[in-house]
N, CA, C and O atoms as a printed pandas DataFrame, in Angstrom:
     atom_number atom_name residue_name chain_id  residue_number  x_coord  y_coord  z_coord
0              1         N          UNK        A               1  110.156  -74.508 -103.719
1              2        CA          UNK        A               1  108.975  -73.718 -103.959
2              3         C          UNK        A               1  108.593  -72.957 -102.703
3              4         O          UNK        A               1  108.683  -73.433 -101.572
4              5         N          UNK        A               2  108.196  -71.837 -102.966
5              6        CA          UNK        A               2  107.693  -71.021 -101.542
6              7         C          UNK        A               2  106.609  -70.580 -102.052
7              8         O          UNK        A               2  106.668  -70.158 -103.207
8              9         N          UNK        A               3  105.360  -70.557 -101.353
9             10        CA          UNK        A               3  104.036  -69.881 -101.284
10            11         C          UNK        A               3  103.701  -68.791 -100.654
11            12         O          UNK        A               3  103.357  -69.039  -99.499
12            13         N          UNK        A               4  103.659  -67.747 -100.915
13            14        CA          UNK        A               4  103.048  -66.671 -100.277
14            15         C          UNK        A               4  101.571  -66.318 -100.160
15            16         O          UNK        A               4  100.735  -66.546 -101.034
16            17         N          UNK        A               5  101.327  -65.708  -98.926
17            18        CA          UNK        A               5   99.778  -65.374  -99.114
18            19         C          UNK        A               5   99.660  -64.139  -98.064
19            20         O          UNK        A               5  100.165  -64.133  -96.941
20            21         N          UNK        A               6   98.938  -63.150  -98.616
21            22        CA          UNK        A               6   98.630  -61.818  -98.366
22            23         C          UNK        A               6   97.825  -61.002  -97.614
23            24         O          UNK        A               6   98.460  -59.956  -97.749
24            25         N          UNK        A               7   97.039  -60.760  -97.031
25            26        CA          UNK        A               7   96.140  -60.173  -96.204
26            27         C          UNK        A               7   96.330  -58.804  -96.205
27            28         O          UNK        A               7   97.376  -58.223  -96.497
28            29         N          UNK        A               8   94.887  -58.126  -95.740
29            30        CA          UNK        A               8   95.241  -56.727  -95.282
30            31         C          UNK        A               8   95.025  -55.649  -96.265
31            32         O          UNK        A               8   95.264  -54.522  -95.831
32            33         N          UNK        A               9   94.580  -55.741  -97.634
33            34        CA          UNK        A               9   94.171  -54.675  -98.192
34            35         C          UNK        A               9   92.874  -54.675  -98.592
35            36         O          UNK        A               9   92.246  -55.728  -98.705
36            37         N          UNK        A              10   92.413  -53.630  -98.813
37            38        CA          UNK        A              10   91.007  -53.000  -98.985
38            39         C          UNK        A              10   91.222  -51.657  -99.043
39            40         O          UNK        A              10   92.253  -51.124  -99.455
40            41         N          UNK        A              11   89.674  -50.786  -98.385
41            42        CA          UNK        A              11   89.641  -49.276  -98.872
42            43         C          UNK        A              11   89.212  -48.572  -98.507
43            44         O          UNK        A              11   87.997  -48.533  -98.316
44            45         N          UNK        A              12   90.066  -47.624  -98.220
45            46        CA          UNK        A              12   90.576  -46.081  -97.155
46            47         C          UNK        A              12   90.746  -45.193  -97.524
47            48         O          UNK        A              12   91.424  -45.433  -98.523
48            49         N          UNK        A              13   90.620  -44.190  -97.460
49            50        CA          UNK        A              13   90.115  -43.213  -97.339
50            51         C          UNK        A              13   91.493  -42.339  -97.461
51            52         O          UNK        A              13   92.409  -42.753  -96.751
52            53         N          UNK        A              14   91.734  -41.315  -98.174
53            54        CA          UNK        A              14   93.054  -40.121  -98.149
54            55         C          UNK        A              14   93.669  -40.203  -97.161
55            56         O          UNK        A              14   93.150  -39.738  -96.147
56            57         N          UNK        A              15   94.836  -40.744  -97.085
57            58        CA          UNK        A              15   95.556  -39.948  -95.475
58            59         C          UNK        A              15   95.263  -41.067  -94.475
59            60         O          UNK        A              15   95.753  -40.837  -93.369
60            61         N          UNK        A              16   94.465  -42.434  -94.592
61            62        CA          UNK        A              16   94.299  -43.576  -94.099
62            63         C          UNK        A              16   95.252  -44.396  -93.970
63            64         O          UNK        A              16   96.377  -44.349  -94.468
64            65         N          UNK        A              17   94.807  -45.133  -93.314
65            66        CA          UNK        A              17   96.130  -46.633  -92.910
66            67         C          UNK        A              17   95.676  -48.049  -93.325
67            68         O          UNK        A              17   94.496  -48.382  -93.431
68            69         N          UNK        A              18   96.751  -48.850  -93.549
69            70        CA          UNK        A              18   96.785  -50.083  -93.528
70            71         C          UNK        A              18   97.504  -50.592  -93.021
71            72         O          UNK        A              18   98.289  -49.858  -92.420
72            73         N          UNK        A              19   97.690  -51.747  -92.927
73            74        CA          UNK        A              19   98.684  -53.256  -92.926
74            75         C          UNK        A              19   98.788  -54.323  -93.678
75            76         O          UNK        A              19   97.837  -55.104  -93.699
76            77         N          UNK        A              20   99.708  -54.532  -94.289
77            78        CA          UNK        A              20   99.846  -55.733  -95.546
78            79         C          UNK        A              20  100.440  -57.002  -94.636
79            80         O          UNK        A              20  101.595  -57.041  -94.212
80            81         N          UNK        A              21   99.865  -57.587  -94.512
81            82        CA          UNK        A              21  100.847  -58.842  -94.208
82            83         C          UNK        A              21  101.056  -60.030  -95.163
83            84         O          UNK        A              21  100.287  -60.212  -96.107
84            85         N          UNK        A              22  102.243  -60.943  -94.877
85            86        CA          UNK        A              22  102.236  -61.892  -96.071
86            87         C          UNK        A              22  103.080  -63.102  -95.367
87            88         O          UNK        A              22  104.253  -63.083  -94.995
88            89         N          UNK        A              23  102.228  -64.042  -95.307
89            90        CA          UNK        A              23  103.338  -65.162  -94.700
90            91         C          UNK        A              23  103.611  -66.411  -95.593
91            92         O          UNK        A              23  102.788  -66.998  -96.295
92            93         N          UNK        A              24  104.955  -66.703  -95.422
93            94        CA          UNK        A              24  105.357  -67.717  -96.409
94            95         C          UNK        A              24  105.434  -69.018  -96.120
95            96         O          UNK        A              24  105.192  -69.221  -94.931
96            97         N          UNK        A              25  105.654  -69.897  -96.682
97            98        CA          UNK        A              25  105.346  -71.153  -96.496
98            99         C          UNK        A              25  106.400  -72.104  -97.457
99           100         O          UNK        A              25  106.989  -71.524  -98.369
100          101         N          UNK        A              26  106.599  -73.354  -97.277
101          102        CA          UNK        A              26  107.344  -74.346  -98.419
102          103         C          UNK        A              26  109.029  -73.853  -98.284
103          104         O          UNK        A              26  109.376  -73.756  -97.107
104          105         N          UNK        A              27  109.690  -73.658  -98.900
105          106        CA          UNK        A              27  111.083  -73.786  -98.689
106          107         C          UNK        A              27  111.690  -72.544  -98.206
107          108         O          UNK        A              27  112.483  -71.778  -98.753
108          109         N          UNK        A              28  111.163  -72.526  -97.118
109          110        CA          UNK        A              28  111.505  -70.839  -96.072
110          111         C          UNK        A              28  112.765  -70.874  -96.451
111          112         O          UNK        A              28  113.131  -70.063  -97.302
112          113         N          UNK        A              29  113.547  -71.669  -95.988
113          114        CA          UNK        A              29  114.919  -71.891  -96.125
114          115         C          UNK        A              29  115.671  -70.702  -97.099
115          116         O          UNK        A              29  116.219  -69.608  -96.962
116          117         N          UNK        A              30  115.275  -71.787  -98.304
117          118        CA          UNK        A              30  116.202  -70.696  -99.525
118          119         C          UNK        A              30  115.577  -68.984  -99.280
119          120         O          UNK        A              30  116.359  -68.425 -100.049
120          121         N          UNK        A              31  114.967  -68.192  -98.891
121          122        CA          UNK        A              31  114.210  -67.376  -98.715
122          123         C          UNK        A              31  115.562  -66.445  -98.494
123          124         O          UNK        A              31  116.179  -66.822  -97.497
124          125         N          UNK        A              32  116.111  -65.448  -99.095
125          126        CA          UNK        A              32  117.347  -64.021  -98.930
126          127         C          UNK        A              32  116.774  -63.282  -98.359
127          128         O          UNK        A              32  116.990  -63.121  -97.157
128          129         N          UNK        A              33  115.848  -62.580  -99.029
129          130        CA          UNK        A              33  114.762  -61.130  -98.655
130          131         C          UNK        A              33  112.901  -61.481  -99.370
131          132         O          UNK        A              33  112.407  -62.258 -100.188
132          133         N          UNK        A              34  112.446  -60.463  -98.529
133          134        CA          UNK        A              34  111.113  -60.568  -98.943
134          135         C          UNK        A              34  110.778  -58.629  -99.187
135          136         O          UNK        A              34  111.401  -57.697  -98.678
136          137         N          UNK        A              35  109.603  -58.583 -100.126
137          138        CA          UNK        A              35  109.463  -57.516 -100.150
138          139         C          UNK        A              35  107.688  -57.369 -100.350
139          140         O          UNK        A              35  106.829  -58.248 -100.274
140          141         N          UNK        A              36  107.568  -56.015 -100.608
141          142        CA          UNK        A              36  106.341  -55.833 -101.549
142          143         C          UNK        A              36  106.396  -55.223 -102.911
143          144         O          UNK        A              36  107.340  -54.468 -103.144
144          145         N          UNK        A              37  105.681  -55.404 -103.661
145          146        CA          UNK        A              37  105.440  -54.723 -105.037
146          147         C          UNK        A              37  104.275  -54.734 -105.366
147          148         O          UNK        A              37  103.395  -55.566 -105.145
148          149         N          UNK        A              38  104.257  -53.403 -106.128
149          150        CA          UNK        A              38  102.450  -53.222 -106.398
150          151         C          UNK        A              38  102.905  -52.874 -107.756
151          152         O          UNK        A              38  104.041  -52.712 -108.201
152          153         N          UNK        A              39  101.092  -52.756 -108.614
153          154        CA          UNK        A              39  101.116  -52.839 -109.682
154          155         C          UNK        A              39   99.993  -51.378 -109.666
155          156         O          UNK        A              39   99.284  -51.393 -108.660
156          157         N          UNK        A              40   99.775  -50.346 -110.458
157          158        CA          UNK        A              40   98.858  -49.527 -110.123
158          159         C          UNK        A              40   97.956  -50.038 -111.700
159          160         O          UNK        A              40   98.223  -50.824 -112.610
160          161         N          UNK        A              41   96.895  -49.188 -111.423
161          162        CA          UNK        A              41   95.981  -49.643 -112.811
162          163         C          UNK        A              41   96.894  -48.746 -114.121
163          164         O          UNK        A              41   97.298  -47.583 -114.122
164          165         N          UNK        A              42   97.024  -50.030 -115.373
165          166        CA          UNK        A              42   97.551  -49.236 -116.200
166          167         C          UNK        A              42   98.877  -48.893 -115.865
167          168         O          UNK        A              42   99.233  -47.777 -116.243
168          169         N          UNK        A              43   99.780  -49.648 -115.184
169          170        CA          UNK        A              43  101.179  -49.444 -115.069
170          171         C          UNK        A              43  101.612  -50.243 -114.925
171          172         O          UNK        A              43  100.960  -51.283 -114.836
172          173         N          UNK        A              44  102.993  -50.227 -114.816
173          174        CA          UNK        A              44  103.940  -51.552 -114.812
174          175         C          UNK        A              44  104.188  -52.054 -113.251
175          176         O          UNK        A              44  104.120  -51.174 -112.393
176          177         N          UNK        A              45  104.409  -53.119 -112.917
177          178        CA          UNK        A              45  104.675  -53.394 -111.085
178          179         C          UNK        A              45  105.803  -52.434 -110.878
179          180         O          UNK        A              45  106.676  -52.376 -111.744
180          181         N          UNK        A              46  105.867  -51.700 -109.850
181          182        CA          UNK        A              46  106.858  -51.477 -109.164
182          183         C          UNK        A              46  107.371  -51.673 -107.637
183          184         O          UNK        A              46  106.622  -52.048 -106.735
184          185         N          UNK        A              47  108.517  -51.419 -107.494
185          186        CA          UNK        A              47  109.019  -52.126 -106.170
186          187         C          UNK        A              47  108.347  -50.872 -105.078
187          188         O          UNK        A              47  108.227  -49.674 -105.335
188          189         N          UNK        A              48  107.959  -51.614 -103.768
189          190        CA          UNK        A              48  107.983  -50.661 -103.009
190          191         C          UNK        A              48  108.694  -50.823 -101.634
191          192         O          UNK        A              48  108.661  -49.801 -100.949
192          193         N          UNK        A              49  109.316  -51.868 -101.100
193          194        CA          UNK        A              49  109.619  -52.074 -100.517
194          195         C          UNK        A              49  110.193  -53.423 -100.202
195          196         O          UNK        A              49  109.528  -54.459 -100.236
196          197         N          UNK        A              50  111.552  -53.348  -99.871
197          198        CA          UNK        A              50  112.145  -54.599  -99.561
198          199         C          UNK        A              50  112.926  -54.341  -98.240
199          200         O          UNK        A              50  113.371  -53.313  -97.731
200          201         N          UNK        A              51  112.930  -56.097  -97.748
201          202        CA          UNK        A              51  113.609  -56.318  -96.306
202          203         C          UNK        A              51  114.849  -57.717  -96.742
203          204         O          UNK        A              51  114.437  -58.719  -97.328
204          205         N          UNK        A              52  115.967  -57.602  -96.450
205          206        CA          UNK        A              52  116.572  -58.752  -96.497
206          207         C          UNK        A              52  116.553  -59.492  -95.411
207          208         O          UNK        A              52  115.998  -58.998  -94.430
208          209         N          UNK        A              53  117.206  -60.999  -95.278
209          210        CA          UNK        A              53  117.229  -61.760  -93.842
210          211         C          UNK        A              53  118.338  -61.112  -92.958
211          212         O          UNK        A              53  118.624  -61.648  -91.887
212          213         N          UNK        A              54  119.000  -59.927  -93.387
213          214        CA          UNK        A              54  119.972  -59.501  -92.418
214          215         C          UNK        A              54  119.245  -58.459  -91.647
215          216         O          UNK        A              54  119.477  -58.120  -90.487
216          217         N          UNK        A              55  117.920  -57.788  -92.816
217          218        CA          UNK        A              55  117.205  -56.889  -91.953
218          219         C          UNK        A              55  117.529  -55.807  -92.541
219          220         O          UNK        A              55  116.845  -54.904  -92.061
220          221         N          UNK        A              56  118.535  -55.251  -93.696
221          222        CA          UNK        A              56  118.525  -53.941  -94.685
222          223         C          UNK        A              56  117.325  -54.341  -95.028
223          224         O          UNK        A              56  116.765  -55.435  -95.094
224          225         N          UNK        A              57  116.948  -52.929  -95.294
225          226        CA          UNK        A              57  115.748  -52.338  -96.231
226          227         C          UNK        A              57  116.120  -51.472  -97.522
227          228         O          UNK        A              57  117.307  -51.252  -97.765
228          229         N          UNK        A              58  115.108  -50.980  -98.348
229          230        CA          UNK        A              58  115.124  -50.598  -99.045
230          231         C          UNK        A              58  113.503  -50.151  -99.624
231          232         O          UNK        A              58  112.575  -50.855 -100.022
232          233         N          UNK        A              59  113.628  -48.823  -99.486
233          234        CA          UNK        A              59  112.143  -48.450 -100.520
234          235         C          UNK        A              59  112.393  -47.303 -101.470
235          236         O          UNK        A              59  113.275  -46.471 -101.685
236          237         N          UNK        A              60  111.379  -47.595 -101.870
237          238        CA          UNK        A              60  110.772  -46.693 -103.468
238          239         C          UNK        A              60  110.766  -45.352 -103.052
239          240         O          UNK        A              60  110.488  -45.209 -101.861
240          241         N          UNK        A              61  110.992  -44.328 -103.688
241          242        CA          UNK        A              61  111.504  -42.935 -103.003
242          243         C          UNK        A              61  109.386  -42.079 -102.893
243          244         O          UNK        A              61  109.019  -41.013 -102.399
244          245         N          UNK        A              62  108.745  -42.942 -103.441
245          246        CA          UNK        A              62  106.781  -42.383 -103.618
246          247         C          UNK        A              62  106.324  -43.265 -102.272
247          248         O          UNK        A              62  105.112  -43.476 -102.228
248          249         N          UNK        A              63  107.184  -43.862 -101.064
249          250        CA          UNK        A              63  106.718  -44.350 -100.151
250          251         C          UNK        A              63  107.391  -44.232  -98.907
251          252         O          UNK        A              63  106.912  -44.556  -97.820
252          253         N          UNK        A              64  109.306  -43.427  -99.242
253          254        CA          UNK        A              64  109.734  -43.353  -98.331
254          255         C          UNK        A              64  109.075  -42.138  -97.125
255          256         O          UNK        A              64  108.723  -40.988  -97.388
256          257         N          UNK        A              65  109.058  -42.743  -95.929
257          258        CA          UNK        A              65  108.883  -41.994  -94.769
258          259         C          UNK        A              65  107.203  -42.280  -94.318
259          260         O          UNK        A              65  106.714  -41.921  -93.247
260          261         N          UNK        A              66  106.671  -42.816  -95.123
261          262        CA          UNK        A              66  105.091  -43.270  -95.254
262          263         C          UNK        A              66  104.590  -44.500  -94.606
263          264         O          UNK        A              66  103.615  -44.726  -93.889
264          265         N          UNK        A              67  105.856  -45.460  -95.224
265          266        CA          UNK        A              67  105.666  -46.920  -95.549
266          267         C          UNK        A              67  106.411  -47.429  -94.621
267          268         O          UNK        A              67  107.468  -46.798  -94.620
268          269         N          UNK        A              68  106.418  -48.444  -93.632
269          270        CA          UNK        A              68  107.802  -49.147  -93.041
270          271         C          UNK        A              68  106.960  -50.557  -93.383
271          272         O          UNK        A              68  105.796  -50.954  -93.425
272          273         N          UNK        A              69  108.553  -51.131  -93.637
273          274        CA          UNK        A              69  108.460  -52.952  -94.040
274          275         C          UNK        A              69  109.119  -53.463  -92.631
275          276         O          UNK        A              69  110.110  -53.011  -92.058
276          277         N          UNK        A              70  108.453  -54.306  -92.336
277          278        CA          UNK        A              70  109.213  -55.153  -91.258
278          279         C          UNK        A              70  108.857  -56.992  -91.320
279          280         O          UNK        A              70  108.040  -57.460  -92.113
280          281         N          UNK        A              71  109.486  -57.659  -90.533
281          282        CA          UNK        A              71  109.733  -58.623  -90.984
282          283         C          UNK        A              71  109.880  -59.523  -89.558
283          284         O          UNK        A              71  110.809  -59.269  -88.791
284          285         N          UNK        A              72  108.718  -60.793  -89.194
285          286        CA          UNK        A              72  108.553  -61.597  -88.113
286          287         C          UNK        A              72  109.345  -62.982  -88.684
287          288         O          UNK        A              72  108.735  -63.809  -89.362
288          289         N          UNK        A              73  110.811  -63.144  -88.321
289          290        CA          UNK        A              73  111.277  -64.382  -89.132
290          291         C          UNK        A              73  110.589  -65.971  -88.589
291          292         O          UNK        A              73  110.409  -67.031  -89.189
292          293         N          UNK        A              74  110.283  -65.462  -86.943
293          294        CA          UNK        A              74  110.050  -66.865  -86.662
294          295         C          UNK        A              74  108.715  -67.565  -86.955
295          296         O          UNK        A              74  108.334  -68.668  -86.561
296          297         N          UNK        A              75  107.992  -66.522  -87.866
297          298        CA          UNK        A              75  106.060  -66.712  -88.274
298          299         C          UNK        A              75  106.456  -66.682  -89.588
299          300         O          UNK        A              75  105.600  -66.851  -90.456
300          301         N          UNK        A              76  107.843  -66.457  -89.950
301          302        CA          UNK        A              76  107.939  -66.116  -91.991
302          303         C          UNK        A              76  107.073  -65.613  -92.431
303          304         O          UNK        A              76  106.343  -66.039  -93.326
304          305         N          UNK        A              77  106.995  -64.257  -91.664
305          306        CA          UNK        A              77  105.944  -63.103  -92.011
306          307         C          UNK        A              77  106.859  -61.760  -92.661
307          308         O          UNK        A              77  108.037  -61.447  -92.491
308          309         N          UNK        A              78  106.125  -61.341  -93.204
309          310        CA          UNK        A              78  106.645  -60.009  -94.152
310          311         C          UNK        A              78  105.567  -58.962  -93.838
311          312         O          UNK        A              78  104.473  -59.368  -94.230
312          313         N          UNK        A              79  105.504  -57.715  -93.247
313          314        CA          UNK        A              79  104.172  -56.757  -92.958
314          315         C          UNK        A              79  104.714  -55.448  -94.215
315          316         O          UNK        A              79  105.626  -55.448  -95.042
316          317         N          UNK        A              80  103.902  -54.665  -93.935
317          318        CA          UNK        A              80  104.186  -53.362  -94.916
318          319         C          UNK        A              80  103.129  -52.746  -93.947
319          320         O          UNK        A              80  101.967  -53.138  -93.843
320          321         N          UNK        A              81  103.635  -51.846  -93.339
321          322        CA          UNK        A              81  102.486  -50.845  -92.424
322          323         C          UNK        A              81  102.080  -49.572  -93.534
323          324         O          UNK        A              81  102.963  -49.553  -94.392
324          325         N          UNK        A              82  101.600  -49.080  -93.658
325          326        CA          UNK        A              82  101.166  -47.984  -94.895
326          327         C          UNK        A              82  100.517  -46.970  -94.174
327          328         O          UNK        A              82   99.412  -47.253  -93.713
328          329         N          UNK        A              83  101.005  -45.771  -93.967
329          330        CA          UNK        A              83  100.214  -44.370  -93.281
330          331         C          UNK        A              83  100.395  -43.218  -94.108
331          332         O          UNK        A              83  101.254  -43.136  -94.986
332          333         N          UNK        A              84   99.784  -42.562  -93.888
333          334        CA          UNK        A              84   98.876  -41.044  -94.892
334          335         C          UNK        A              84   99.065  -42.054  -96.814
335          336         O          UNK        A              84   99.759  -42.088  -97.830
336          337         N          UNK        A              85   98.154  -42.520  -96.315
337          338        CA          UNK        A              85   97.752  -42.844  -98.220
338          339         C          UNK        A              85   97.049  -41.907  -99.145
339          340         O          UNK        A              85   96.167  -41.060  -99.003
340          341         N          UNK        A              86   97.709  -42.333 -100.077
341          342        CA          UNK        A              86   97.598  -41.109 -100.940
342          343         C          UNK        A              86   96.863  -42.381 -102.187
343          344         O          UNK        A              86   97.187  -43.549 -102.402
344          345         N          UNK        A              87   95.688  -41.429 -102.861
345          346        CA          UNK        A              87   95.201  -42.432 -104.224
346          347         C          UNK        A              87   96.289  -42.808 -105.178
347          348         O          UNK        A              87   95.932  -43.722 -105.921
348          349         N          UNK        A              88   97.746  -42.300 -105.427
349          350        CA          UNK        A              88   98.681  -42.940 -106.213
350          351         C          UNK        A              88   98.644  -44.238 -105.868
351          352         O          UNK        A              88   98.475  -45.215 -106.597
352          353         N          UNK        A              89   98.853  -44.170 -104.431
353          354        CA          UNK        A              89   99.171  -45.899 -104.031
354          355         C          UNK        A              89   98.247  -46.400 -104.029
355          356         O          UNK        A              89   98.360  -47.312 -103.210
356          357         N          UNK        A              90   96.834  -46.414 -104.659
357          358        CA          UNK        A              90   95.666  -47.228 -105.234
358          359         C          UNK        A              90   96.849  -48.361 -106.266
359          360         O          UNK        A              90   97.520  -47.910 -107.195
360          361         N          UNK        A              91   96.884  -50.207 -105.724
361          362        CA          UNK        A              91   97.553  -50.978 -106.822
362          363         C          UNK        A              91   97.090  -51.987 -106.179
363          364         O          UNK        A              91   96.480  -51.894 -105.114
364          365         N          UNK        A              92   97.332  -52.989 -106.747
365          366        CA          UNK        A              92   97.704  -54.140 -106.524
366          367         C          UNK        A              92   98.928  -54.466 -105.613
367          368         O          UNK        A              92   99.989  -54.505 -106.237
368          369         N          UNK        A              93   98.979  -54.609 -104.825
369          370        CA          UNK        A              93  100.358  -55.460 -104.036
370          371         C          UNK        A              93  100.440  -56.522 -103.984
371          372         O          UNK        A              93   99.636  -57.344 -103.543
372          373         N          UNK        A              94  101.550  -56.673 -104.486
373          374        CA          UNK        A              94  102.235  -58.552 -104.321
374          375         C          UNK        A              94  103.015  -58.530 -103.430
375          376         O          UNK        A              94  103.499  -57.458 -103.069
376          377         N          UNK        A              95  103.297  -59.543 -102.922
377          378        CA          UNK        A              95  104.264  -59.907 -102.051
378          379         C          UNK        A              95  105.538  -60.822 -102.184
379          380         O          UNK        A              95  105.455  -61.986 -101.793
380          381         N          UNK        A              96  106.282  -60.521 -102.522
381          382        CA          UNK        A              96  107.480  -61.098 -103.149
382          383         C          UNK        A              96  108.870  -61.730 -102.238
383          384         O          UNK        A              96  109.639  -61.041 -101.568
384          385         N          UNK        A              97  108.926  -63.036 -102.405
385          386        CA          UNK        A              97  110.300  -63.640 -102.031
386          387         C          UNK        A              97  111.380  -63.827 -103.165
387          388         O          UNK        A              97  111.166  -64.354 -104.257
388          389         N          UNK        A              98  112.773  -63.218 -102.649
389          390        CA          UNK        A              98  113.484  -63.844 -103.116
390          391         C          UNK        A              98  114.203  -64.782 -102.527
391          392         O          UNK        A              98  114.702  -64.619 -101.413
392          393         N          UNK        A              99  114.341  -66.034 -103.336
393          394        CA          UNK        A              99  115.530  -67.275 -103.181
394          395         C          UNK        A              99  116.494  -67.325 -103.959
395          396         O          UNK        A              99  116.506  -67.010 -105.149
396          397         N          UNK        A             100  117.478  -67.784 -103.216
397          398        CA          UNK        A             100  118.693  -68.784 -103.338
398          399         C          UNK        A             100  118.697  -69.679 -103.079
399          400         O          UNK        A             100  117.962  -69.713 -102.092
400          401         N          UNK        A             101  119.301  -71.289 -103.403
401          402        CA          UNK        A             101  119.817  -72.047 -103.373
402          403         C          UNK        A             101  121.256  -72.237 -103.532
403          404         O          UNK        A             101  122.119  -71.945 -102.704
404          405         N          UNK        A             102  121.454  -72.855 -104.903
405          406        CA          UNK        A             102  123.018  -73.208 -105.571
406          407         C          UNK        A             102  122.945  -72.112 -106.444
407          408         O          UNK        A             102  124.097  -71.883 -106.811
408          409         N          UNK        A             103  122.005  -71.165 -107.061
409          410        CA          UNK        A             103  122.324  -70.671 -108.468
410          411         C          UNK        A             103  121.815  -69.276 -108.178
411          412         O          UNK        A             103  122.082  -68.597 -107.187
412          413         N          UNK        A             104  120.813  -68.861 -109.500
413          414        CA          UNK        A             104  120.597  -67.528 -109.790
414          415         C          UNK        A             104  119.443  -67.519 -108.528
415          416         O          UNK        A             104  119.237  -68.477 -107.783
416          417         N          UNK        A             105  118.771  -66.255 -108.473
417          418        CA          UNK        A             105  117.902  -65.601 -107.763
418          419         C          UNK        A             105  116.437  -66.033 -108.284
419          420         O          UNK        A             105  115.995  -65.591 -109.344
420          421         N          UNK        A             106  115.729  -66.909 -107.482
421          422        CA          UNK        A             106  114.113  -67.118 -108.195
422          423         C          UNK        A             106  113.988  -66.036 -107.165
423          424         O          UNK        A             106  114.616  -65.726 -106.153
424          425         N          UNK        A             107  112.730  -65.484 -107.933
425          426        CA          UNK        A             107  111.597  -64.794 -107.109
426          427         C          UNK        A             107  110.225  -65.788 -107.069
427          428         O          UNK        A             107  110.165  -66.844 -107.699
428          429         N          UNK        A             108  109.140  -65.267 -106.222
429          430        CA          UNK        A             108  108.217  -66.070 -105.693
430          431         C          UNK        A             108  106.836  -64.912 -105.439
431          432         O          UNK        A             108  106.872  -64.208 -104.430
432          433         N          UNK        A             109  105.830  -64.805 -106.273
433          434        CA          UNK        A             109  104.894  -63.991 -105.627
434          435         C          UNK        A             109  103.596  -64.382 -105.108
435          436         O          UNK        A             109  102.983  -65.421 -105.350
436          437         N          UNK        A             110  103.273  -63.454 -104.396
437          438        CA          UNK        A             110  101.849  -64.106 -103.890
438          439         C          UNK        A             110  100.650  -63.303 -104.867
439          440         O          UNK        A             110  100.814  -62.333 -105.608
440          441         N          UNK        A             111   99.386  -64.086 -104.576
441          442        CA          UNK        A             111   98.311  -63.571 -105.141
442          443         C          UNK        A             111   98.153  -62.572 -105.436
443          444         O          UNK        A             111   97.874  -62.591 -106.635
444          445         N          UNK        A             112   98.153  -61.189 -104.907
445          446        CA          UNK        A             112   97.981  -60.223 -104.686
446          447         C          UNK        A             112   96.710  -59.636 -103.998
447          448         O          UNK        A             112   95.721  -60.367 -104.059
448          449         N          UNK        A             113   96.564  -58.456 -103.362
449          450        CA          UNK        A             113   95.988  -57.715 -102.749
450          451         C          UNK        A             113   95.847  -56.352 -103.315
451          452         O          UNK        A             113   96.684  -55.495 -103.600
452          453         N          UNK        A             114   94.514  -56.391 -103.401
453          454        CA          UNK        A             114   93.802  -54.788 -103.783
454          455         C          UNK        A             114   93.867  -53.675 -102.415
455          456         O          UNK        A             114   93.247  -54.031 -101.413
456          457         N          UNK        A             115   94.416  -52.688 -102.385
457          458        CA          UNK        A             115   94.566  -51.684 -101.836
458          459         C          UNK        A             115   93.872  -50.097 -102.950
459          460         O          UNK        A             115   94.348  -49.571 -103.956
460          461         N          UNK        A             116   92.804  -49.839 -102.271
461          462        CA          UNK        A             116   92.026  -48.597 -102.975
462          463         C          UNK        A             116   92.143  -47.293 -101.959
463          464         O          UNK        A             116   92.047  -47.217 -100.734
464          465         N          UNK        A             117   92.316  -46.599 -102.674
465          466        CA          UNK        A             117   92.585  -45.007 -101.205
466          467         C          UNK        A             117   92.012  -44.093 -102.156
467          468         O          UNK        A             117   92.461  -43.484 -103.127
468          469         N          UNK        A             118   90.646  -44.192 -101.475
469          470        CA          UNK        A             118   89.705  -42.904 -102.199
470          471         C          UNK        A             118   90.298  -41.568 -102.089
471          472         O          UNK        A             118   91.182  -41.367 -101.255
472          473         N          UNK        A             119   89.888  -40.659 -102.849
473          474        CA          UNK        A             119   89.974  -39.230 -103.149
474          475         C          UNK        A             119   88.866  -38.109 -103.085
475          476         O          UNK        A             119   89.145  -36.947 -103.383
């Protein structure tokens, strides 16, 4: 089991900044990659950003050049820095682990975090 927990969103203003952080807890171990995903009002979650334990990334093409994910392994922290926000990215963010063990891929999310970017 891994626990995540989130910090860092609230509400800014057009063209504002944040920081998401998310640190994990319970079976770091199995832990591959961590990412974020948000949910906007009235839409489905989507990915916005992932980091593996080798340190590839990967983001959502509505965050590339905006967004950087980075990743503190020895705090089993996951950040998402967020600059010039735009009200699209008004969502919910989760914070998401994936594990391995012996088998398929669990994922793991945290609570989530409200992120609002007035207009």
């Amino acid at each position: 089991q891994v626990q995540l927990v989130e910090s860092g969103g609230g509400l800014v203003e057009f063209g504002g900044s944040l920081r998401l952080s998310c640190v994990a807890s319970g079976s770091i171990f199995s832990i591959v990659a961590m990412g974020w995903y948000r949910r906007p009002p009235g839409k489905q979650r989507e990915l916005v950003a992932t980091i593996t334990n080798k340190g590839m990334t990967n983001y959502a093409d509505s965050v590339t050049g905006r967004f950087t994910i980075s990743r503190d392994n020895a705090k089993n922290t996951v950040s998402l820095q967020m600059n010039n926000l735009k009200p699209e990215d008004t969502a919910v963010y989760y914070c998401n682990a994936r594990t391995v063990v012996a088998g398929p891929f669990v994922d793991y999310w945290g609570q989530g975090t409200q992120v609002t970017v007035s207009s």
